[in-house]
mmCIF file with all atom_site columns, C-alpha atoms and ligand atoms in Angstrom:
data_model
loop_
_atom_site.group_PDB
_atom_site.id
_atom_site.type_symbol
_atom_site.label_atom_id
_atom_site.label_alt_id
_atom_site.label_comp_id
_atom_site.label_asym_id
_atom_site.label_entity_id
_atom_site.label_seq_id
_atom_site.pdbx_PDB_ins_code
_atom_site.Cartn_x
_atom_site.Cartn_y
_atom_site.Cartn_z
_atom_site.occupancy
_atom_site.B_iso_or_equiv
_atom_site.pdbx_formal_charge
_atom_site.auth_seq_id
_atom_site.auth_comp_id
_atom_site.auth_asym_id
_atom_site.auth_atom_id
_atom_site.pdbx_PDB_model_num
ATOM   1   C CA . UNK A 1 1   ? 13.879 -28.701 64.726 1.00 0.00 ? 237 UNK A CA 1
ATOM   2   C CA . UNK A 1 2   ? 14.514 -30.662 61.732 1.00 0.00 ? 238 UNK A CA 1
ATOM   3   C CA . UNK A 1 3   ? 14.215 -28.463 58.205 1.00 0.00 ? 239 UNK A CA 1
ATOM   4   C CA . UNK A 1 4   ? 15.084 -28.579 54.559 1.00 0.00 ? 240 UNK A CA 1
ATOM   5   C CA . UNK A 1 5   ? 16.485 -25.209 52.872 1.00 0.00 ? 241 UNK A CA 1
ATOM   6   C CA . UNK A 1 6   ? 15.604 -24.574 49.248 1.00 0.00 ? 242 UNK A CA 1
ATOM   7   C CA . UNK A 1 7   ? 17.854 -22.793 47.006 1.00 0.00 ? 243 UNK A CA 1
ATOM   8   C CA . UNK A 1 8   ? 18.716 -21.399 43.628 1.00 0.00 ? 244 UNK A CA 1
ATOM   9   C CA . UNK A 1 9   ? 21.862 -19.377 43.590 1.00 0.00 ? 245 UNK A CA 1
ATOM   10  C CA . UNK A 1 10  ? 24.869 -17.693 45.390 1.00 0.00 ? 246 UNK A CA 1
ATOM   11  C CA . UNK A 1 11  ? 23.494 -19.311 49.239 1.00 0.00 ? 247 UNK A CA 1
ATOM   12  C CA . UNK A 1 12  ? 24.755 -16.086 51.205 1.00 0.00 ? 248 UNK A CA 1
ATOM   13  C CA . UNK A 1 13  ? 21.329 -16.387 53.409 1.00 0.00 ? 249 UNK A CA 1
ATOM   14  C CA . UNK A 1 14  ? 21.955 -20.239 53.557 1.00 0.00 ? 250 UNK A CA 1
ATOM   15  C CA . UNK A 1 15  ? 25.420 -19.422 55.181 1.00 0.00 ? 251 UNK A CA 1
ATOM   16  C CA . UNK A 1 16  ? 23.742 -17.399 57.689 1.00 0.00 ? 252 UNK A CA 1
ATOM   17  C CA . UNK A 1 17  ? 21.743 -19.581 58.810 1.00 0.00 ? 253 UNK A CA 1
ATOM   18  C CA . UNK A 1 18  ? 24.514 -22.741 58.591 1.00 0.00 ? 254 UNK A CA 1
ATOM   19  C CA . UNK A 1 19  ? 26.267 -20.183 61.171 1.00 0.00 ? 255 UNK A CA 1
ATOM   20  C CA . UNK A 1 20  ? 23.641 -19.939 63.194 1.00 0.00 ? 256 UNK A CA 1
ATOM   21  C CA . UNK A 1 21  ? 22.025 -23.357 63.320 1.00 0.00 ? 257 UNK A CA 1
ATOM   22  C CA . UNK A 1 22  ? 23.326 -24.519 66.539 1.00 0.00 ? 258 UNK A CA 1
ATOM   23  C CA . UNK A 1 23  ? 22.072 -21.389 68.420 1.00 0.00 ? 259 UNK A CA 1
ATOM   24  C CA . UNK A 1 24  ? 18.841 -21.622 66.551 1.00 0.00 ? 260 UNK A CA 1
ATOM   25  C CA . UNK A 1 25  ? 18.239 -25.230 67.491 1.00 0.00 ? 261 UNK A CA 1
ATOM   26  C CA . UNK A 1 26  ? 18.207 -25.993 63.790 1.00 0.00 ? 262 UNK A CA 1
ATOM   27  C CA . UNK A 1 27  ? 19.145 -29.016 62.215 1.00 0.00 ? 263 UNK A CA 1
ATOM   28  C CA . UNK A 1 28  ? 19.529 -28.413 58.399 1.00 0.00 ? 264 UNK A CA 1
ATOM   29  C CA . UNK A 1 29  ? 18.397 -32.436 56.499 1.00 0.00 ? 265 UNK A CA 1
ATOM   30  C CA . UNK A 1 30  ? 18.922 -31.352 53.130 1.00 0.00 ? 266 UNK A CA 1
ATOM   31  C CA . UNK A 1 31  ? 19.922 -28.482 50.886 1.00 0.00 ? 267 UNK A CA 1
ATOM   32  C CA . UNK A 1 32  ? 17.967 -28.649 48.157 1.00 0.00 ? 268 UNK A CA 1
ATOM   33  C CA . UNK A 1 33  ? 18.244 -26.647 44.688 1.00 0.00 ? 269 UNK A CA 1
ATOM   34  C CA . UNK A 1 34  ? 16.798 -26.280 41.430 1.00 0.00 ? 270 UNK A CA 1
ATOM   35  C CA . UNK A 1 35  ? 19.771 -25.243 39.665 1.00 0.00 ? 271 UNK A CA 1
ATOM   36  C CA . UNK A 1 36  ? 23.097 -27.743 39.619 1.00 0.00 ? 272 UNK A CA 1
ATOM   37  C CA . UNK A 1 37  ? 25.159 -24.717 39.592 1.00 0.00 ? 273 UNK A CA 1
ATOM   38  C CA . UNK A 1 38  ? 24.206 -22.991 42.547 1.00 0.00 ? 274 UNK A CA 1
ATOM   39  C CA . UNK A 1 39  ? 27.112 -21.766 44.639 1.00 0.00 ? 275 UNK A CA 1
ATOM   40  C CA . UNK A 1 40  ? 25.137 -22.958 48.064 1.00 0.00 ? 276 UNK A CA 1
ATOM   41  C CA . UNK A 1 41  ? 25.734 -26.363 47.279 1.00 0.00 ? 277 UNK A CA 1
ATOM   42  C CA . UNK A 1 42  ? 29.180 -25.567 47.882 1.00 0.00 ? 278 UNK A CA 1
ATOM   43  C CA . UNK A 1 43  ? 28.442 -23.707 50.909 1.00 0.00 ? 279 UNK A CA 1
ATOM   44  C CA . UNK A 1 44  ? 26.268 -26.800 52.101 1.00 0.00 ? 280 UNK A CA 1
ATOM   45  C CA . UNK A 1 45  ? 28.809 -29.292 50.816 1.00 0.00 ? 281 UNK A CA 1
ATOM   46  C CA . UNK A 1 46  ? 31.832 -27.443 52.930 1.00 0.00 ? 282 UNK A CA 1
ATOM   47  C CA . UNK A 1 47  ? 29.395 -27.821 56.222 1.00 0.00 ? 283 UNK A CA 1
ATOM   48  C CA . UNK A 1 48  ? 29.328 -31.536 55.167 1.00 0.00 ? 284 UNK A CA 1
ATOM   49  C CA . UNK A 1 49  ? 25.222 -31.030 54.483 1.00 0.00 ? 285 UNK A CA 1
ATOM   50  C CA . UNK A 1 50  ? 23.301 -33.574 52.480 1.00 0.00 ? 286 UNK A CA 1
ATOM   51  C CA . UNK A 1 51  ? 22.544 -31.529 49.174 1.00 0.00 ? 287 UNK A CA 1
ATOM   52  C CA . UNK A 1 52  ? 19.702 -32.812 46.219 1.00 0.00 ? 288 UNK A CA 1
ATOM   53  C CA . UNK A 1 53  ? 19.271 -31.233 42.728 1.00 0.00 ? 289 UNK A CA 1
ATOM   54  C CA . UNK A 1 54  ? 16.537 -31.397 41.244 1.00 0.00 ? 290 UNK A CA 1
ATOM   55  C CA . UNK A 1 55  ? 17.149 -31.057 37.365 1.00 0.00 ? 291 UNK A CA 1
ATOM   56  C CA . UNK A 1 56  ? 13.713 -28.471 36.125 1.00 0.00 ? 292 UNK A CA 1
ATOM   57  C CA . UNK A 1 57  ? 14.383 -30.838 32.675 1.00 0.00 ? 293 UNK A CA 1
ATOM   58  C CA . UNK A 1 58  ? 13.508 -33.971 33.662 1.00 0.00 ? 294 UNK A CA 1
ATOM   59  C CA . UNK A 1 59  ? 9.937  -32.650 34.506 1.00 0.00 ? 295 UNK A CA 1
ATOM   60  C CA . UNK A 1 60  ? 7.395  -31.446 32.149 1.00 0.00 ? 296 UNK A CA 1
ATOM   61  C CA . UNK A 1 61  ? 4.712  -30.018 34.364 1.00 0.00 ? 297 UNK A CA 1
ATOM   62  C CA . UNK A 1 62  ? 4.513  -27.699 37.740 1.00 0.00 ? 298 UNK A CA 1
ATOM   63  C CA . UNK A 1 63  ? 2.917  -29.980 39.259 1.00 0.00 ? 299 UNK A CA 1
ATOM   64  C CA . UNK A 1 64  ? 5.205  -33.034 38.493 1.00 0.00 ? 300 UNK A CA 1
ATOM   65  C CA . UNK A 1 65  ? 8.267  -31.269 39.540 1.00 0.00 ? 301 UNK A CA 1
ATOM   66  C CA . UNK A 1 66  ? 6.801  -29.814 43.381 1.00 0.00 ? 302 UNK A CA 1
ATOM   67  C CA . UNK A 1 67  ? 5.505  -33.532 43.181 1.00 0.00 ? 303 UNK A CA 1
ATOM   68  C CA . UNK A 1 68  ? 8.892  -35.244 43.145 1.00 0.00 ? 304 UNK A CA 1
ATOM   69  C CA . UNK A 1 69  ? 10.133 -32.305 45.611 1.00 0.00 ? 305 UNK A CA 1
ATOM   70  C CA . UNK A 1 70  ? 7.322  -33.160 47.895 1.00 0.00 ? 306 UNK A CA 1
ATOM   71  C CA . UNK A 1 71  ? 8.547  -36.554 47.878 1.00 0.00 ? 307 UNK A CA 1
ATOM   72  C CA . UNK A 1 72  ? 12.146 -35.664 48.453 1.00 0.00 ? 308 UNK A CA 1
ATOM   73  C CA . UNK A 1 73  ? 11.220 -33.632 51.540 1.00 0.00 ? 309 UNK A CA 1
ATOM   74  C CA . UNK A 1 74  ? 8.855  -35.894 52.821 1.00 0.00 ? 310 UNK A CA 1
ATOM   75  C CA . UNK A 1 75  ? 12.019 -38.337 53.027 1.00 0.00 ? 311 UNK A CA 1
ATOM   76  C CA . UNK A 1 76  ? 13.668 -36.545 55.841 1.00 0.00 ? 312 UNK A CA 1
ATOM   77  C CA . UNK A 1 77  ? 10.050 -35.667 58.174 1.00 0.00 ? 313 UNK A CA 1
ATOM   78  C CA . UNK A 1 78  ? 11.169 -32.148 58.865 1.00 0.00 ? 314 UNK A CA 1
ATOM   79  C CA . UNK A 1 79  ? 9.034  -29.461 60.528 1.00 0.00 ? 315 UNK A CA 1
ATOM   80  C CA . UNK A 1 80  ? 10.148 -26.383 58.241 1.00 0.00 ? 316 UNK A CA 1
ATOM   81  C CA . UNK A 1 81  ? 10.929 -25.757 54.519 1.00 0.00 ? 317 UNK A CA 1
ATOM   82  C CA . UNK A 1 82  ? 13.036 -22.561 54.553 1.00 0.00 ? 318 UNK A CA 1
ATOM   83  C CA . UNK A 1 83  ? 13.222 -20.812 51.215 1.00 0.00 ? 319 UNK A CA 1
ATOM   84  C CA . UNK A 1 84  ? 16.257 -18.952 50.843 1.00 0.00 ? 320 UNK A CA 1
ATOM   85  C CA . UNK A 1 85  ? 16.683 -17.691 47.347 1.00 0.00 ? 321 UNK A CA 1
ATOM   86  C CA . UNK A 1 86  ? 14.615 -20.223 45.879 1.00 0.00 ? 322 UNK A CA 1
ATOM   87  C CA . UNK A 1 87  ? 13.778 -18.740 42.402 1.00 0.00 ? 323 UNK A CA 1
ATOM   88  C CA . UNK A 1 88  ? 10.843 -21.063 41.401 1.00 0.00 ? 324 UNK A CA 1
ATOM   89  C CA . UNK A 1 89  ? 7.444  -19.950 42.468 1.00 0.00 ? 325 UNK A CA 1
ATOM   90  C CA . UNK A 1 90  ? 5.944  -23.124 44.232 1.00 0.00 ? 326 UNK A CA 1
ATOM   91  C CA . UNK A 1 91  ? 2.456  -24.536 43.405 1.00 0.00 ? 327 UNK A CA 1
ATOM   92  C CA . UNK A 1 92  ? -0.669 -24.858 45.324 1.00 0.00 ? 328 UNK A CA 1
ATOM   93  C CA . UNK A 1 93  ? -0.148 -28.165 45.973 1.00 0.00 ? 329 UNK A CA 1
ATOM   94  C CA . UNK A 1 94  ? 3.371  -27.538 47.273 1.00 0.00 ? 330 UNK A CA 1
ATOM   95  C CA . UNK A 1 95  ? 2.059  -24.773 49.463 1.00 0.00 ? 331 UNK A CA 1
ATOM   96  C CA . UNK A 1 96  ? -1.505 -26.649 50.533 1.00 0.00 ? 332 UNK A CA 1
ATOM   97  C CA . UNK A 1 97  ? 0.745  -29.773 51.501 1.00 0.00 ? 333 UNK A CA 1
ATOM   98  C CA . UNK A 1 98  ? 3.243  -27.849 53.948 1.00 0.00 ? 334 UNK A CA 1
ATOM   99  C CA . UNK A 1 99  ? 0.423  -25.054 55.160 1.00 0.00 ? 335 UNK A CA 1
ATOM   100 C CA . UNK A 1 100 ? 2.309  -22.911 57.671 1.00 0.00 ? 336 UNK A CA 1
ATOM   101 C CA . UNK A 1 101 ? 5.406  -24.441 57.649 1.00 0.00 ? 337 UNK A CA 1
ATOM   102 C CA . UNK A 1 102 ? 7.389  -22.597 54.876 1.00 0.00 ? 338 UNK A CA 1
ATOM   103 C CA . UNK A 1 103 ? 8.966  -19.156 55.100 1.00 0.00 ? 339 UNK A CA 1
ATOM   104 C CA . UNK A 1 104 ? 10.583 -16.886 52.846 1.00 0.00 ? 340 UNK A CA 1
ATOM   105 C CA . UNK A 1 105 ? 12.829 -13.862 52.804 1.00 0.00 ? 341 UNK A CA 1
ATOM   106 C CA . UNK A 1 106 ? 12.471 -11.306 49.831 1.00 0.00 ? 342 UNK A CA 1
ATOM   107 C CA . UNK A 1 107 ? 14.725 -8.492  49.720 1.00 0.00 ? 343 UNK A CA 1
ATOM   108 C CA . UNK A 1 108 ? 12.080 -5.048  50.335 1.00 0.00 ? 344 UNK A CA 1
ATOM   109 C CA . UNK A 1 109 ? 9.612  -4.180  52.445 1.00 0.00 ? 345 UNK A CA 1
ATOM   110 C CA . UNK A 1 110 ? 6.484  -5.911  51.055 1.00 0.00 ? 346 UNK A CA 1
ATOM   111 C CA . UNK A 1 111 ? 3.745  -5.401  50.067 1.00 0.00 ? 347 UNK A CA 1
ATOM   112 C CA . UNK A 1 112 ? 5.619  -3.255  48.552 1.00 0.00 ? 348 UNK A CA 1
ATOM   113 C CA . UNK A 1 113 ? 7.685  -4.783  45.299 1.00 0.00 ? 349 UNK A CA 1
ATOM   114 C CA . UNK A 1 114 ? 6.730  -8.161  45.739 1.00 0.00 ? 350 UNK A CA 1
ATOM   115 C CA . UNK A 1 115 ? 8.326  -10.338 42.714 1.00 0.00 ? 351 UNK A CA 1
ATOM   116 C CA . UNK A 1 116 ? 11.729 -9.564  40.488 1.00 0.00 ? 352 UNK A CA 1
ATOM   117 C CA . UNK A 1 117 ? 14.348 -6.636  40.385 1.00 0.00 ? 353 UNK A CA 1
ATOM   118 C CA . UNK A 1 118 ? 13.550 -4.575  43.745 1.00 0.00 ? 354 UNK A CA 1
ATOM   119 C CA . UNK A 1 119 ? 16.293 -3.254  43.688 1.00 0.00 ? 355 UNK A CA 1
ATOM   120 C CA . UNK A 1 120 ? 15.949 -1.413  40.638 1.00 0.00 ? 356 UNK A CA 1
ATOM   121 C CA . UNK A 1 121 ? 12.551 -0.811  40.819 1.00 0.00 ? 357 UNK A CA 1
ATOM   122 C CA . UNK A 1 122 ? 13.004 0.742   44.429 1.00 0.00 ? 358 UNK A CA 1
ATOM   123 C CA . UNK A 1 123 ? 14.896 3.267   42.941 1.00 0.00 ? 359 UNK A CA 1
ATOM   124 C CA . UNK A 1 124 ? 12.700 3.976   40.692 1.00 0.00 ? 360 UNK A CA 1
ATOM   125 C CA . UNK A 1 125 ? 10.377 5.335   42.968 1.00 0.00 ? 361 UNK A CA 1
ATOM   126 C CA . UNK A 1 126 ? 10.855 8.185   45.234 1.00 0.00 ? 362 UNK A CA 1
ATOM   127 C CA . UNK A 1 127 ? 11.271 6.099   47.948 1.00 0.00 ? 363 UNK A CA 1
ATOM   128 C CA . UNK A 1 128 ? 13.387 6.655   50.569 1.00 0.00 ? 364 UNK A CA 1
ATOM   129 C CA . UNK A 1 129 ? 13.614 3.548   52.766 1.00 0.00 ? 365 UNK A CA 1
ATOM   130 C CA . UNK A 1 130 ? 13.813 -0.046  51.511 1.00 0.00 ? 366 UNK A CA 1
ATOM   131 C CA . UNK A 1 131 ? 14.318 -3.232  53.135 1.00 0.00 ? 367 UNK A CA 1
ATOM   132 C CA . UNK A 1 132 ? 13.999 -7.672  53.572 1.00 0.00 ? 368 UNK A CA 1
ATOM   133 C CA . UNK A 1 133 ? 11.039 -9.391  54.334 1.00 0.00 ? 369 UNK A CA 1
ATOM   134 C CA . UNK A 1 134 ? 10.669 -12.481 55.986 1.00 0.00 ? 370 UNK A CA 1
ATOM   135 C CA . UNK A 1 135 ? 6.502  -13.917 55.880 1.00 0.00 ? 371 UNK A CA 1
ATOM   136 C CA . UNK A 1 136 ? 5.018  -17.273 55.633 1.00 0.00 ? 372 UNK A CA 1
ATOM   137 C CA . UNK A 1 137 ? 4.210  -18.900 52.089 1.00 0.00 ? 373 UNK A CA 1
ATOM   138 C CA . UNK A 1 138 ? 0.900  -18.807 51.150 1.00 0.00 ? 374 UNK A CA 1
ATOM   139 C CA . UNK A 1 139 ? -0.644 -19.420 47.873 1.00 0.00 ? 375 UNK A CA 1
ATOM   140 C CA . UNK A 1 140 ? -0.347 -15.831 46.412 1.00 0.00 ? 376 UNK A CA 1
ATOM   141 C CA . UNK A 1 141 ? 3.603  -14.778 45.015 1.00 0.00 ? 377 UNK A CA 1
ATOM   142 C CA . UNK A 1 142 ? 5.269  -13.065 48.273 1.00 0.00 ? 378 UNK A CA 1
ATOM   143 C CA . UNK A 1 143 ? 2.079  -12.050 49.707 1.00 0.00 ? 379 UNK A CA 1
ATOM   144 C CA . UNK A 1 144 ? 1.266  -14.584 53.336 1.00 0.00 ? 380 UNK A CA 1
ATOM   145 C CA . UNK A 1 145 ? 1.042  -12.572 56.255 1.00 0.00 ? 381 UNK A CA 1
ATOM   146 C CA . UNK A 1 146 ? 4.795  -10.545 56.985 1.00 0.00 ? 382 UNK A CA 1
ATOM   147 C CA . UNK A 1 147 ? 6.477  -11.616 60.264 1.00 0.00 ? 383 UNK A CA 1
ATOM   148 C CA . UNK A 1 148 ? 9.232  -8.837  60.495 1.00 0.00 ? 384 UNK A CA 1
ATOM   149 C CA . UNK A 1 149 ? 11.261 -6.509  58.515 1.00 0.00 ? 385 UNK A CA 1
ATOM   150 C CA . UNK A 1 150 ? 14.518 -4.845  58.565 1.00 0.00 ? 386 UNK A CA 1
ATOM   151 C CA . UNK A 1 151 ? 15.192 -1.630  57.108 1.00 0.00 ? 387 UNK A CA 1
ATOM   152 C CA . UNK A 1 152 ? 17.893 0.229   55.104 1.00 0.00 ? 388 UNK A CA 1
ATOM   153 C CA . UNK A 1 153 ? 17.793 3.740   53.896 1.00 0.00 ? 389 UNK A CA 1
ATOM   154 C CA . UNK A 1 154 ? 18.107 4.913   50.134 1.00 0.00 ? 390 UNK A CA 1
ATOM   155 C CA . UNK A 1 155 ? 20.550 7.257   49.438 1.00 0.00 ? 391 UNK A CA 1
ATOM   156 C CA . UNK A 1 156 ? 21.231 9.377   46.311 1.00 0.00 ? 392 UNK A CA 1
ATOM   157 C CA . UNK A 1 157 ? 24.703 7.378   45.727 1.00 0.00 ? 393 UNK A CA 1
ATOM   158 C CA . UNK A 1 158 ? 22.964 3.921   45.788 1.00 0.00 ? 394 UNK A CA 1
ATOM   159 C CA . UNK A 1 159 ? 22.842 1.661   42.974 1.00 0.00 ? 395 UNK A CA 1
ATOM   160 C CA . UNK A 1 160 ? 21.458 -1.923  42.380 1.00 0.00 ? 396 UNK A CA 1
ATOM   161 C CA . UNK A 1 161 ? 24.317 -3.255  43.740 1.00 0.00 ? 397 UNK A CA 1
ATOM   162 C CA . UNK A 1 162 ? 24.901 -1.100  46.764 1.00 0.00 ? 398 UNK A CA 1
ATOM   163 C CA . UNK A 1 163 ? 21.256 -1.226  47.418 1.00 0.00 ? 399 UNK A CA 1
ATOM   164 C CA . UNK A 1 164 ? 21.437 -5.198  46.982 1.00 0.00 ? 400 UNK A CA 1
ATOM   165 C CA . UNK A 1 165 ? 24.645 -5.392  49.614 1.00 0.00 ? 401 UNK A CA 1
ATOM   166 C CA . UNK A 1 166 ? 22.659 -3.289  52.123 1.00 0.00 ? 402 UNK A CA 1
ATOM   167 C CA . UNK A 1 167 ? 19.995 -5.544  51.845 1.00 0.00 ? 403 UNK A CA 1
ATOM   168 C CA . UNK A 1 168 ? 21.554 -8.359  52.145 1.00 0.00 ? 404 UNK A CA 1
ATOM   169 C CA . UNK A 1 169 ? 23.460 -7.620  55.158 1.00 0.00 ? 405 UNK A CA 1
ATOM   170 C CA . UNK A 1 170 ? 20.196 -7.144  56.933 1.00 0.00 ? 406 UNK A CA 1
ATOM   171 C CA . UNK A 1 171 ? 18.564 -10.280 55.631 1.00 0.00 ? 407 UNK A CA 1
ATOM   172 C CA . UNK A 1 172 ? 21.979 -12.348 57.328 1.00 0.00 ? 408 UNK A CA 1
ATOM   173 C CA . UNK A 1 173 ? 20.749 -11.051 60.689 1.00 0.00 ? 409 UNK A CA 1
ATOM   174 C CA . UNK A 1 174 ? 17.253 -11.381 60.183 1.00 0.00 ? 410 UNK A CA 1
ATOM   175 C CA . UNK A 1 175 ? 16.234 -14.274 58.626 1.00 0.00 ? 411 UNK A CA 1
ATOM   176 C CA . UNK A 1 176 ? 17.959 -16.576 61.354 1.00 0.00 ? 412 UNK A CA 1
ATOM   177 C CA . UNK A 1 177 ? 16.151 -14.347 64.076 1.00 0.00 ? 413 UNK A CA 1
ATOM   178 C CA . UNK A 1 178 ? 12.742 -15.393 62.469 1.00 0.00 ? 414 UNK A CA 1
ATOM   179 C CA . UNK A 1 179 ? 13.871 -19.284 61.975 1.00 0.00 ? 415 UNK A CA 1
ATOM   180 C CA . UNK A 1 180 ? 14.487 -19.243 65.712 1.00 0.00 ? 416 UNK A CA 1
ATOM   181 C CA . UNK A 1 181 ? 11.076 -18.025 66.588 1.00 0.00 ? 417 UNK A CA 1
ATOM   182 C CA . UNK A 1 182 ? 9.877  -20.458 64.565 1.00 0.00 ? 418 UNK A CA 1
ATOM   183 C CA . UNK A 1 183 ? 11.644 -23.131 66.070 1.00 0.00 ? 419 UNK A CA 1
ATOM   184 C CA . UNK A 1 184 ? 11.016 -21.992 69.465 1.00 0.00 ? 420 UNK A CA 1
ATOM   185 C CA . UNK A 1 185 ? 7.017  -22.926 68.622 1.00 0.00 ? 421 UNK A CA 1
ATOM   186 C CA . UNK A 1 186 ? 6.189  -19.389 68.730 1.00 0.00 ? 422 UNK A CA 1
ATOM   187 C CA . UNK A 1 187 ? 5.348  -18.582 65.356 1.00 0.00 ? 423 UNK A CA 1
ATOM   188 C CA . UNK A 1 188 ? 1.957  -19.592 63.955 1.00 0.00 ? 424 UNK A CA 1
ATOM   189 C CA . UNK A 1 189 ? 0.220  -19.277 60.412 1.00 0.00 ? 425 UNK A CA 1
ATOM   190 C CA . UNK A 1 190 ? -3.288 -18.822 60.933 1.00 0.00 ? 426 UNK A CA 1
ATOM   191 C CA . UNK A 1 191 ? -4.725 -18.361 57.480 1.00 0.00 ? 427 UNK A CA 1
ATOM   192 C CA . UNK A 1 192 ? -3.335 -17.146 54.180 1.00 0.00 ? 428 UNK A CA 1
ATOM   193 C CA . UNK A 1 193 ? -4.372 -13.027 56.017 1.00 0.00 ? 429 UNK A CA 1
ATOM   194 C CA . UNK A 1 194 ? -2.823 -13.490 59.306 1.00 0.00 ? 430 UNK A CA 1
ATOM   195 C CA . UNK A 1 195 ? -0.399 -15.212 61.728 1.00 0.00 ? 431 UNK A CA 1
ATOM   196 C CA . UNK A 1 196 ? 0.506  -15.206 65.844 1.00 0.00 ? 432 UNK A CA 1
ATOM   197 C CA . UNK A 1 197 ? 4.016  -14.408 67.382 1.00 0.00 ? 433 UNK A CA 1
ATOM   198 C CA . UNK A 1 198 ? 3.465  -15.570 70.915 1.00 0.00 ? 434 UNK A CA 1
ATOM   199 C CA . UNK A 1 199 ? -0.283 -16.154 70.171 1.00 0.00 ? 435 UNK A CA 1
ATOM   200 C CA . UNK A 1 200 ? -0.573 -12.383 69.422 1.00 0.00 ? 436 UNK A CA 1
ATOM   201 C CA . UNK A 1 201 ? -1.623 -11.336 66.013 1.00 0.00 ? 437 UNK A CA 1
ATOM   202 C CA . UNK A 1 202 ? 1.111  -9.862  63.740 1.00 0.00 ? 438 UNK A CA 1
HETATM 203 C C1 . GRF B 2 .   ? 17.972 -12.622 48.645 1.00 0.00 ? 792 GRF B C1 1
HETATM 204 O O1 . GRF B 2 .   ? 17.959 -11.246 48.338 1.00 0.00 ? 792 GRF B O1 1
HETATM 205 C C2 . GRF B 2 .   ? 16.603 -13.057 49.123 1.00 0.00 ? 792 GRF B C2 1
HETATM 206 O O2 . GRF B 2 .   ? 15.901 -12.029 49.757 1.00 0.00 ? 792 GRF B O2 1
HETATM 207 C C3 . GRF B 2 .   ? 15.913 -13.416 47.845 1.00 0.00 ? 792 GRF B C3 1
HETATM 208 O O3 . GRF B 2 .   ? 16.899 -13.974 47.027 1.00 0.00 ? 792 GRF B O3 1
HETATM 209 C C4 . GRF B 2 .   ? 18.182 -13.491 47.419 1.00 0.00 ? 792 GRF B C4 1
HETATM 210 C C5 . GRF B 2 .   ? 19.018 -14.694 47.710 1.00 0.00 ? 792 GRF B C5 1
HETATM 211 O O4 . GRF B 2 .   ? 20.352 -14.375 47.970 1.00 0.00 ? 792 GRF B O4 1
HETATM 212 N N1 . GRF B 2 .   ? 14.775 -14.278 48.087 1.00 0.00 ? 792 GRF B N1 1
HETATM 213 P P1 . GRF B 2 .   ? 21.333 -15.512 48.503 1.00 0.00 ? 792 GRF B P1 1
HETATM 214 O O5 . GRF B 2 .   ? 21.293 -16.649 47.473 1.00 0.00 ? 792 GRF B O5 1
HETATM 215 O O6 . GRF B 2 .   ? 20.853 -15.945 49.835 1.00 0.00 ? 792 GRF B O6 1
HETATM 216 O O7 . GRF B 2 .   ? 22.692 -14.858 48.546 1.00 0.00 ? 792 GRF B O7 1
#
C-alpha cells in the first residue's frame, strides 16, 4: 500500500517504520515535513526516499498551507497519510478530504493527555502507568477513535527524558504493528466515535 509520512522533527518513528516497510507491505511515496531542519529527512534521504518541505512562510492561512499539502499528496495517489511526529495540527479540510485514512501516534495513553508535554504532565499526576497511542485522525486534536496502546510503567526515578525513551521504545514496535493492519484492509474508521479491526468494533 502506497502512503506518504508526515513529519516535523528527530524521525525515530519514521525509521521504524522505513525498517519495517517491506514486512508491512508498505511503500513509503514521500516524506513530507514542515520544518527544513528535521532530522527525518536525513533518515528518509539515507533510504533514498523522495522527501518535500513545505516552508509554513510561504503560506499565510491554515487553510492555504493543508491546501498546497493536499495537492502534494494527491500527486503520488496513496492510500494512507501516516503522521509521525507531525507537529502542526491539520485542518478540517485536511482531515474531511482523507476521512479514515490518516493515523497518528501520540506518546500516552489517551484520552488521557491529549496535546503537548505528556511527559511532564504525566508526572505530574499520581499516575502510575503511561504509554503511546496510535488512533485515526478525526477532526478533534488527538481525540478519533484509539486503535491500540502500549504501556510503560512510572517509576519514582523517571524523568521527562527517561519517561520520553520508554515511550518511545514502545511506539517503534507499535506503530508499524498498526500500519500493517491497516494495510492488510483490516482497519476501518467508521465515524469520528468509532472504528472496526476485523469488522469488530474497537
Ligand atoms: C513521538 O513521541 C510521537 O508519539 C509524537 O511525536 C514524537 C515524535 O518522535 N507524535 P519522532 O520524531 O518519531 O522521534
Amino acid at each position: 500500500m502506497k502512503a506518504v509520512i508526515l513529519i516535523s522533527g528527530n524521525g525515530s518513528n519514521l525509521q521504524s517504520i522505513i525498517d519495517s516497510a517491506d514486512r508491512i507491505d508498505l511503500q513509503i511515496s514521500c516524506v513530507i515535513s514542515n520544518n527544513k531542519n528535521a532530522f527525518g529527512l536525513k533518515r528518509a534521504e539515507s533510504s533514498k526516499i523522495q522527501t518535500c518541505i513545505i516552508d509554513e512562510e510561504l503560506f499565510n492561512s491554515k487553510d492555504i498551507f493543508d491546501k498546497n499539502l493536499i495537492k502534494i499528496i494527491d500527486q503520488y495517489d496513496v492510500q494512507l497519510i501516516i503522521l509521525a511526529g507531525y507537529m502542526r495540527i491539520l485542518t478540517p479540510l485536511f482531515i474531511s478530504h482523507y476521512f479514515g485514512k490518516i493515523l497518528n501516534i501520540h506518546p500516552s495513553l489517551l484520552p488521557k493527555f491529549p496535546g503537548l508535554n505528556t511527559h511532564q504532565r504525566v508526572l505530574n499526576s499520581s499516575d502510575t502507568i503511561h504509554g503511546a497511542s496510535v488512533h485515526f485522525v478525526v477532526n478533534k486534536l488527538d481525540s478519533g477513535p484509539i486503535i491500540a496502546q502500549d504501556y510503560v510503567k512510572i517509576n519514582h526515578l523517571d524523568t521527562v527524558k527517561s519517561l520520553s525513551i520508554k515511550v518511545l521504545r514502545k511506539e517503534h514496535d507499535l506503530y508499524p504493528k498498526i500500519i500493517h493492519w491497516y494495510t492488510e484492509g483490516r482497519l476501518k474508521l467508521i465515524d469520528n466515535e468509532s472504528a472496526t479491526l476485523d469488522g469488530q468494533m474497537i
